[in-house]
Short mmCIF file of C-alpha atoms in Angstrom, two decimals:
data_model
loop_
_atom_site.label_atom_id
_atom_site.label_comp_id
_atom_site.label_asym_id
_atom_site.label_seq_id
_atom_site.Cartn_x
_atom_site.Cartn_y
_atom_site.Cartn_z
CA MET V 259 211.61 174.17 319.13
CA ASN V 260 215.06 172.02 318.55
CA LEU V 261 214.57 167.99 317.80
CA LEU V 262 215.91 167.02 321.00
CA GLU V 263 213.00 168.85 322.70
CA SER V 264 211.03 167.61 320.21
CA PHE V 265 212.07 164.15 321.10
CA ARG V 266 211.70 165.06 325.31
CA THR V 267 207.93 166.16 324.59
CA ALA V 268 206.83 163.32 322.87
CA LEU V 269 208.25 161.26 325.66
CA GLU V 270 207.35 162.26 328.30
CA GLY V 271 203.23 162.42 326.60
CA ILE V 272 203.77 159.11 325.36
CA GLY V 273 204.52 158.81 329.79
CA THR V 274 201.56 160.26 331.16
CA ASN V 275 199.01 157.95 329.10
CA LYS V 276 200.86 154.13 329.17
CA LEU V 277 197.56 152.40 329.41
CA ARG V 278 196.61 154.00 326.11
CA ALA V 279 199.87 153.92 324.83
CA THR V 280 200.15 150.05 325.33
CA LEU V 281 196.78 149.78 323.69
CA THR V 282 197.93 151.38 320.23
CA MET V 283 201.42 149.23 320.03
CA SER V 284 199.22 146.26 320.12
CA GLY V 285 198.02 146.41 316.57
CA ILE V 286 201.64 147.55 315.77
CA ILE V 287 203.18 145.03 317.90
CA ILE V 288 201.15 141.97 316.35
CA GLY V 289 202.17 142.98 313.13
CA ILE V 290 205.92 143.09 313.53
CA MET V 291 205.88 139.78 315.39
CA SER V 292 203.82 138.19 312.29
CA VAL V 293 206.31 140.25 309.57
CA ILE V 294 209.50 138.56 311.91
CA ALA V 295 208.63 135.24 312.51
CA VAL V 296 207.44 134.32 308.87
CA PHE V 297 210.84 135.91 307.75
CA THR V 298 212.60 133.33 310.14
CA LEU V 299 211.52 130.41 309.65
CA GLY V 300 210.70 131.37 306.14
CA ASN V 301 214.66 131.88 305.41
CA GLY V 302 215.22 128.60 308.35
CA SER V 303 213.62 126.62 305.61
CA GLN V 304 214.51 127.58 302.59
CA GLN V 305 218.31 127.24 303.90
CA ALA V 306 217.38 124.13 305.13
CA TYR V 307 216.22 123.42 302.19
CA THR V 308 219.30 124.12 300.36
CA ASP V 309 221.10 122.11 302.22
CA GLN V 310 219.21 119.24 301.98
CA LEU V 311 220.30 120.12 298.22
CA GLU V 312 223.95 119.79 299.19
CA LYS V 313 223.47 116.50 301.03
CA LEU V 314 221.03 114.80 298.21
CA GLY V 315 223.58 115.68 295.13
CA ALA V 316 223.24 119.25 294.04
CA THR V 317 224.55 117.56 290.69
CA ASN V 318 222.16 115.11 290.39
CA PHE V 319 219.36 114.22 287.75
CA ASN V 320 216.61 111.15 287.42
CA VAL V 321 215.88 109.46 284.14
CA THR V 322 213.20 107.63 284.31
CA ILE V 323 210.43 106.70 281.15
CA TRP V 324 207.18 107.08 280.58
CA TRP V 325 204.68 104.10 281.20
CA GLY V 326 202.45 103.83 278.34
CA GLN V 327 201.06 101.63 275.38
CA GLY V 328 204.58 100.99 273.47
CA SER V 329 206.71 100.70 276.35
CA LYS V 330 208.77 98.24 276.40
CA ILE V 331 211.28 97.13 279.77
CA THR V 332 214.56 97.43 277.04
CA ASP V 333 213.66 101.52 276.92
CA LEU V 334 216.54 101.81 280.11
CA THR V 335 218.88 99.49 280.93
CA VAL V 336 221.65 98.51 283.11
CA GLU V 337 223.66 98.97 280.32
CA ASP V 338 222.34 102.26 279.34
CA ALA V 339 223.78 103.19 283.13
CA TYR V 340 227.20 102.14 281.99
CA ALA V 341 227.67 104.09 278.90
CA LEU V 342 226.76 107.24 279.85
CA PRO V 343 230.03 107.51 281.49
CA GLN V 344 231.39 107.20 278.32
CA GLN V 345 228.96 108.78 276.70
CA SER V 346 228.93 112.73 278.04
CA PRO V 347 232.35 114.56 279.15
CA TYR V 348 229.91 116.28 281.63
CA ILE V 349 228.86 113.15 283.43
CA GLU V 350 231.18 111.46 286.47
CA ALA V 351 228.43 108.35 287.20
CA ALA V 352 225.81 107.10 285.78
CA VAL V 353 223.59 104.49 288.68
CA PRO V 354 220.77 102.23 287.99
CA PHE V 355 218.01 101.52 290.99
CA LEU V 356 214.99 99.13 290.77
CA ASP V 357 212.98 98.56 293.99
CA LEU V 358 210.89 95.73 295.44
CA PHE V 359 208.80 95.29 298.69
CA GLY V 360 209.42 92.16 300.16
CA THR V 361 210.50 90.42 303.18
CA ILE V 362 214.38 89.22 304.67
CA ARG V 363 214.72 86.52 306.94
CA GLY V 364 217.06 86.25 309.57
CA PRO V 365 217.80 83.91 311.65
CA LYS V 366 215.73 84.34 314.69
CA LYS V 367 212.70 86.35 312.28
CA GLY V 368 211.70 89.35 309.10
CA LYS V 369 211.54 92.12 308.11
CA ASP V 370 209.42 93.72 305.68
CA ALA V 371 211.29 95.75 303.85
CA TYR V 372 212.58 97.96 300.10
CA ILE V 373 214.80 95.64 298.26
CA GLN V 374 217.48 98.76 296.43
CA GLY V 375 218.83 97.37 292.90
CA THR V 376 221.90 99.62 291.99
CA ASN V 377 226.15 98.76 291.36
CA GLU V 378 228.94 99.51 293.11
CA ASP V 379 228.24 104.18 292.11
CA LEU V 380 225.81 104.71 295.09
CA LEU V 381 227.99 106.62 297.55
CA LYS V 382 228.75 108.89 294.39
CA VAL V 383 225.01 109.88 293.63
CA GLN V 384 224.03 109.67 297.75
CA PRO V 385 226.10 111.66 300.03
CA ASN V 386 223.77 110.83 302.39
CA LEU V 387 225.24 106.90 302.95
CA LYS V 388 227.56 106.23 305.13
CA ILE V 389 228.89 102.20 305.39
CA VAL V 390 229.18 102.45 309.87
CA ALA V 391 230.17 98.84 308.75
CA GLY V 392 231.54 96.30 306.33
CA ARG V 393 231.72 97.41 303.16
CA TYR V 394 230.03 98.39 300.35
CA PHE V 395 230.11 96.12 296.77
CA THR V 396 232.53 95.45 294.22
CA ALA V 397 231.81 96.15 290.50
CA LYS V 398 232.62 93.01 290.04
CA GLU V 399 229.83 91.37 292.42
CA VAL V 400 227.57 93.60 290.49
CA ARG V 401 228.82 91.68 286.84
CA GLU V 402 228.67 88.59 288.79
CA GLY V 403 225.48 89.22 290.43
CA LYS V 404 226.88 88.17 293.76
CA PRO V 405 224.09 87.33 296.58
CA VAL V 406 225.90 89.97 298.79
CA ILE V 407 223.13 92.53 300.71
CA VAL V 408 224.51 95.80 302.65
CA LEU V 409 221.52 96.60 305.45
CA THR V 410 220.82 100.29 306.76
CA GLU V 411 220.99 100.52 310.05
CA LYS V 412 217.45 100.38 311.11
CA LEU V 413 217.16 96.86 308.83
CA ALA V 414 220.14 96.08 311.09
CA ALA V 415 218.82 96.51 314.65
CA GLY V 416 215.80 94.99 313.62
CA LEU V 417 217.09 91.67 312.93
CA PHE V 418 219.97 91.56 314.63
CA GLY V 419 219.77 93.89 317.59
CA ARG V 420 222.62 94.47 319.35
CA GLU V 421 224.41 91.52 317.85
CA ASP V 422 227.30 92.54 314.57
CA PRO V 423 225.14 91.81 311.25
CA ILE V 424 228.64 91.46 309.28
CA GLY V 425 229.35 87.79 307.40
CA LYS V 426 225.91 86.38 309.05
CA ARG V 427 223.11 85.21 305.84
CA LEU V 428 220.03 86.48 305.71
CA THR V 429 217.07 84.90 302.90
CA TYR V 430 215.11 86.85 300.83
CA GLN V 431 212.58 85.83 298.97
CA THR V 432 214.05 82.43 297.78
CA ALA V 433 217.97 83.03 298.14
CA SER V 434 220.38 83.36 300.35
CA VAL V 435 222.07 86.59 300.54
CA ILE V 436 225.51 86.98 302.52
CA VAL V 437 225.52 90.97 304.71
CA ILE V 438 228.43 92.71 303.83
CA GLY V 439 227.47 95.89 305.27
CA VAL V 440 225.75 98.31 306.30
CA VAL V 441 224.87 102.49 306.39
CA ARG V 442 223.48 104.93 307.66
CA GLU V 443 221.60 107.84 305.92
CA ALA V 444 221.58 111.12 307.53
CA LYS V 445 218.00 113.01 308.29
CA LEU V 446 216.90 114.87 306.15
CA MET V 447 213.81 116.52 305.49
CA ILE V 448 213.74 115.03 302.38
CA ASP V 449 213.47 111.98 302.14
CA ALA V 450 215.07 110.45 299.19
CA GLY V 451 216.46 107.12 300.71
CA ARG V 452 215.28 103.90 302.85
CA SER V 453 214.69 104.73 306.55
CA GLU V 454 214.41 100.66 306.61
CA GLY V 455 215.54 98.93 303.83
CA ALA V 456 218.80 97.59 302.06
CA TYR V 457 221.00 97.41 299.14
CA VAL V 458 221.97 94.51 296.67
CA PRO V 459 223.59 94.17 293.19
CA ILE V 460 220.80 95.09 290.12
CA THR V 461 222.29 91.91 288.51
CA PHE V 462 221.53 89.80 291.85
CA LEU V 463 217.71 90.95 291.35
CA HIS V 464 217.98 90.21 287.62
CA ASN V 465 218.97 86.78 287.92
CA MET V 466 216.65 86.02 290.23
CA ASP V 467 213.60 87.14 289.30
CA GLY V 468 214.84 86.72 285.71
CA LEU V 469 212.44 90.52 284.65
CA LYS V 470 216.29 92.89 283.55
CA TYR V 471 214.51 95.93 283.62
CA VAL V 472 215.31 99.63 284.97
CA GLN V 473 212.76 101.63 287.00
CA THR V 474 215.55 105.05 287.44
CA ILE V 475 219.00 105.54 286.11
CA THR V 476 220.95 108.53 288.58
CA VAL V 477 222.89 111.01 287.31
CA LYS V 478 225.65 112.72 288.82
CA ALA V 479 226.82 115.83 286.64
CA LYS V 480 230.67 117.06 287.38
CA SER V 481 229.48 120.73 288.59
CA LYS V 482 226.30 122.41 288.74
CA GLU V 483 227.50 124.28 285.99
CA THR V 484 227.32 121.24 283.48
CA MET V 485 223.97 120.28 284.55
CA GLU V 486 222.30 121.15 281.76
CA ALA V 487 224.81 120.03 279.28
CA ALA V 488 224.71 116.68 280.62
CA LYS V 489 220.64 116.60 280.55
CA ARG V 490 220.84 117.58 276.57
CA GLN V 491 223.29 115.03 276.14
CA THR V 492 221.72 111.89 278.30
CA GLU V 493 218.57 112.61 276.61
CA LYS V 494 220.17 113.11 273.13
CA TYR V 495 222.28 109.72 274.11
CA LEU V 496 218.89 107.73 275.21
CA ASN V 497 216.76 108.75 272.53
CA ARG V 498 219.16 107.60 269.22
CA ARG V 499 220.26 103.71 271.52
CA HIS V 500 216.67 103.13 272.04
CA ASP V 501 215.21 104.60 268.90
CA ARG V 502 213.15 107.05 271.12
CA GLU V 503 212.08 110.53 270.64
CA ASN V 504 210.26 112.91 273.47
CA TYR V 505 210.19 109.46 275.85
CA TYR V 506 212.45 110.58 278.88
CA GLN V 507 211.94 112.34 281.74
CA ILE V 508 214.27 114.05 283.37
CA ASP V 509 213.77 115.57 287.07
CA SER V 510 216.52 116.57 288.96
CA ILE V 511 216.23 118.00 293.24
CA GLU V 512 216.96 121.51 292.17
CA ASN V 513 213.70 120.95 290.43
CA ALA V 514 211.66 119.95 293.42
CA LEU V 515 213.46 121.80 296.05
CA GLY V 516 212.32 124.42 293.66
CA GLU V 517 208.89 123.67 293.84
CA MET V 518 209.10 123.36 297.73
CA ASP V 519 210.87 126.70 297.76
CA SER V 520 207.51 127.80 295.61
CA PHE V 521 205.73 126.96 298.08
CA SER V 522 207.47 127.90 301.16
CA GLY V 523 207.17 131.47 299.45
CA THR V 524 203.73 131.55 298.43
CA LEU V 525 203.05 130.97 302.10
CA THR V 526 205.42 133.04 303.11
CA THR V 527 203.03 136.06 300.91
CA ILE V 528 200.29 135.15 302.17
CA PHE V 529 200.80 135.54 306.45
CA SER V 530 202.70 138.60 305.22
CA VAL V 531 199.89 140.01 303.86
CA SER V 532 197.97 139.42 307.02
CA ALA V 533 201.05 141.06 309.08
CA GLY V 534 200.39 144.23 306.77
CA ILE V 535 197.26 144.33 307.74
CA ALA V 536 197.45 144.23 311.05
CA LEU V 537 200.00 146.92 310.73
CA PHE V 538 197.64 148.42 308.42
CA VAL V 539 194.68 148.40 311.58
CA GLY V 540 197.13 149.03 313.88
CA GLY V 541 198.26 152.53 311.99
CA ILE V 542 194.69 153.42 311.98
CA GLY V 543 194.77 153.36 316.22
CA VAL V 544 197.57 155.18 316.67
CA MET V 545 195.87 157.92 314.12
CA ASN V 546 192.65 157.66 316.65
CA ILE V 547 195.46 158.44 319.68
CA MET V 548 196.92 160.73 318.12
CA LEU V 549 193.79 162.54 317.07
CA VAL V 550 192.29 162.25 320.92
CA SER V 551 195.53 163.27 321.95
CA VAL V 552 195.50 166.90 319.74
CA THR V 553 191.68 166.89 321.52
CA GLU V 554 193.17 166.84 324.96
CA ARG V 555 196.39 169.31 324.39
CA THR V 556 194.45 172.31 322.54
CA ARG V 557 194.88 174.31 325.36
CA GLU V 558 198.85 173.50 325.40
CA ILE V 559 199.17 173.57 321.37
CA GLY V 560 197.78 177.39 322.28
CA ILE V 561 200.08 178.26 324.66
CA ARG V 562 203.27 176.85 322.38
CA LYS V 563 201.79 178.82 319.15
CA ALA V 564 201.00 181.57 321.67
CA LEU V 565 204.77 181.86 323.51
CA GLY V 566 206.40 181.88 319.72
CA ALA V 567 206.22 177.69 318.34
CA ARG V 568 205.55 177.80 314.45
CA TYR V 569 204.02 175.53 312.36
CA GLY V 570 206.81 172.79 312.09
CA ASP V 571 207.53 172.97 315.19
CA ILE V 572 203.52 171.65 316.04
CA MET V 573 204.34 169.06 313.36
CA LEU V 574 207.27 168.10 314.64
CA GLN V 575 206.93 167.01 318.17
CA PHE V 576 203.29 165.02 317.09
CA LEU V 577 205.81 163.39 313.94
CA ILE V 578 207.91 162.21 316.69
CA GLU V 579 205.66 161.51 319.80
CA SER V 580 203.92 158.42 316.84
CA MET V 581 207.67 157.85 315.21
CA ILE V 582 208.34 156.88 319.20
CA VAL V 583 205.46 154.62 319.11
CA CYS V 584 205.72 152.83 315.87
CA LEU V 585 209.18 152.19 317.20
CA ILE V 586 208.63 151.46 320.34
CA GLY V 587 206.00 148.56 318.73
CA GLY V 588 207.99 147.28 316.36
CA THR V 589 211.54 146.51 319.15
CA ILE V 590 208.55 144.48 321.70
CA GLY V 591 207.43 143.24 318.26
CA VAL V 592 211.15 141.71 316.67
CA LEU V 593 212.14 140.36 319.53
CA LEU V 594 208.43 137.88 320.18
CA GLY V 595 208.82 138.06 316.86
CA ILE V 596 212.67 136.27 317.21
CA GLY V 597 211.11 134.06 320.03
CA THR V 598 207.74 133.15 318.63
CA ALA V 599 210.17 131.61 315.69
CA MET V 600 212.49 130.11 317.58
CA PHE V 601 209.55 128.78 319.44
CA ALA V 602 207.40 127.29 316.69
CA SER V 603 210.90 126.53 314.90
CA GLN V 604 210.83 123.54 317.77
CA TYR V 605 207.30 121.21 316.09
CA VAL V 606 208.04 122.10 312.91
CA ASP V 607 211.25 121.26 312.37
CA VAL V 608 212.25 124.17 310.45
CA PRO V 609 215.45 126.62 311.76
CA PRO V 610 214.74 129.98 313.12
CA LEU V 611 217.47 131.63 310.60
CA LEU V 612 217.23 134.83 311.23
CA SER V 613 218.60 138.61 308.93
CA TRP V 614 218.94 141.24 308.97
CA GLU V 615 217.14 142.13 306.22
CA SER V 616 213.76 141.10 308.12
CA ILE V 617 214.76 143.87 310.76
CA VAL V 618 215.64 146.84 309.00
CA ILE V 619 211.87 146.58 307.16
CA ALA V 620 210.48 145.26 310.12
CA PHE V 621 211.21 149.19 311.74
CA GLY V 622 210.62 150.48 308.19
CA PHE V 623 207.48 149.77 308.01
CA SER V 624 206.87 150.93 312.44
CA SER V 625 208.62 154.34 311.16
CA ALA V 626 206.01 154.20 307.75
CA ILE V 627 203.36 153.67 310.00
CA GLY V 628 203.81 156.76 312.43
CA ILE V 629 205.11 159.32 310.36
CA PHE V 630 202.23 158.03 307.26
CA PHE V 631 199.34 157.51 310.07
CA GLY V 632 200.78 160.42 312.47
CA LEU V 633 200.64 162.57 308.99
CA TYR V 634 196.34 163.93 309.97
CA PRO V 635 196.80 164.64 313.23
CA ALA V 636 200.06 166.08 313.59
CA HIS V 637 199.01 168.56 310.30
CA LYS V 638 195.61 168.91 312.41
CA ALA V 639 197.07 170.09 315.61
CA ALA V 640 199.24 172.50 313.69
CA ARG V 641 197.06 174.47 312.19
CA LEU V 642 194.59 175.08 314.54
CA ASN V 643 194.35 179.21 315.79
CA PRO V 644 196.39 179.55 319.15
CA ILE V 645 192.82 182.06 319.79
CA ASP V 646 190.72 179.31 319.69
CA ALA V 647 192.55 176.25 321.41
CA LEU V 648 193.12 179.14 324.70
CA ARG V 649 189.82 179.18 324.92
CA TYR V 650 189.01 175.28 324.59
CA GLU V 651 187.91 174.03 327.55
#
């Protein structure tokens, strides 16, 4: 019996028992569907996190201090931020941050919001920010501690509604500030900004409360390749200037995303193991059905052997039948998996990203299951004695 004839015979066998074949495929369908859905959503989440890294600044890292006994407010200063680009050829900009929470009062109402004191280089380290009205504050305004403020779109809308806020006065604590700009923050999966907040010169906050400290300095390296060198030189400079050792904590956004990717990978592994169990159970179902098929077709096998069919012919016939069942189940599983991923992506805010690798893996698993779990039934059929098979009722 040639290969084409084996395929035709296998399809006839499957077509004769459509319901049984469908039930046999169910385990394979569920397993493959799970594999495709998990890989598609997993790839999408990894791509989304990579995109967030680029939006937040792939070459950024944050410098903070280990607050505790012996810590001083002078351990991290505005002067440090301005000195770092001068100390290292690998650093493009360094931006100090001081976060406060308070009430900003407009002409009609007030809003509770985060006030972030920073300098003129903010937009260099937070590319997710875009000026949509007015302007950002200048280096001179930062040096002089000018009472100017840049609002996020959400806060501007909350304070002024549809009215143009540029040039209007607001009150923060006891200080009067002038709105000079409005920024829009790109929607990110990793929220690094303030959806409802404002930015002011850090020196303005220092002059207002008298505490000249800095919580964080965000440093932008000139390239990904110089990130590590920039980190080392930053730590070396700060240790030397403030007479410290192993005191400054340096974290990059990339490290945080690496932890998220690790968590995502763990979930993918868990779901993949569950899908593997479903495939294994489906494979056992294939074996059971193929054994039933061998029993039902014992006389047919005896006739084929009596007409000259060899051991390999019978083996091939049943192996192909087993593989076809699994491949059809795999195809349905792939289609359902893609549909499931697209449906789920609407609720988990992760773009579905299908890869050919996952499809190849899925069909590889289907074929392997068909061969592995079809070997024993095929072997049992091929070893039947033609005389005993012909006598079988």
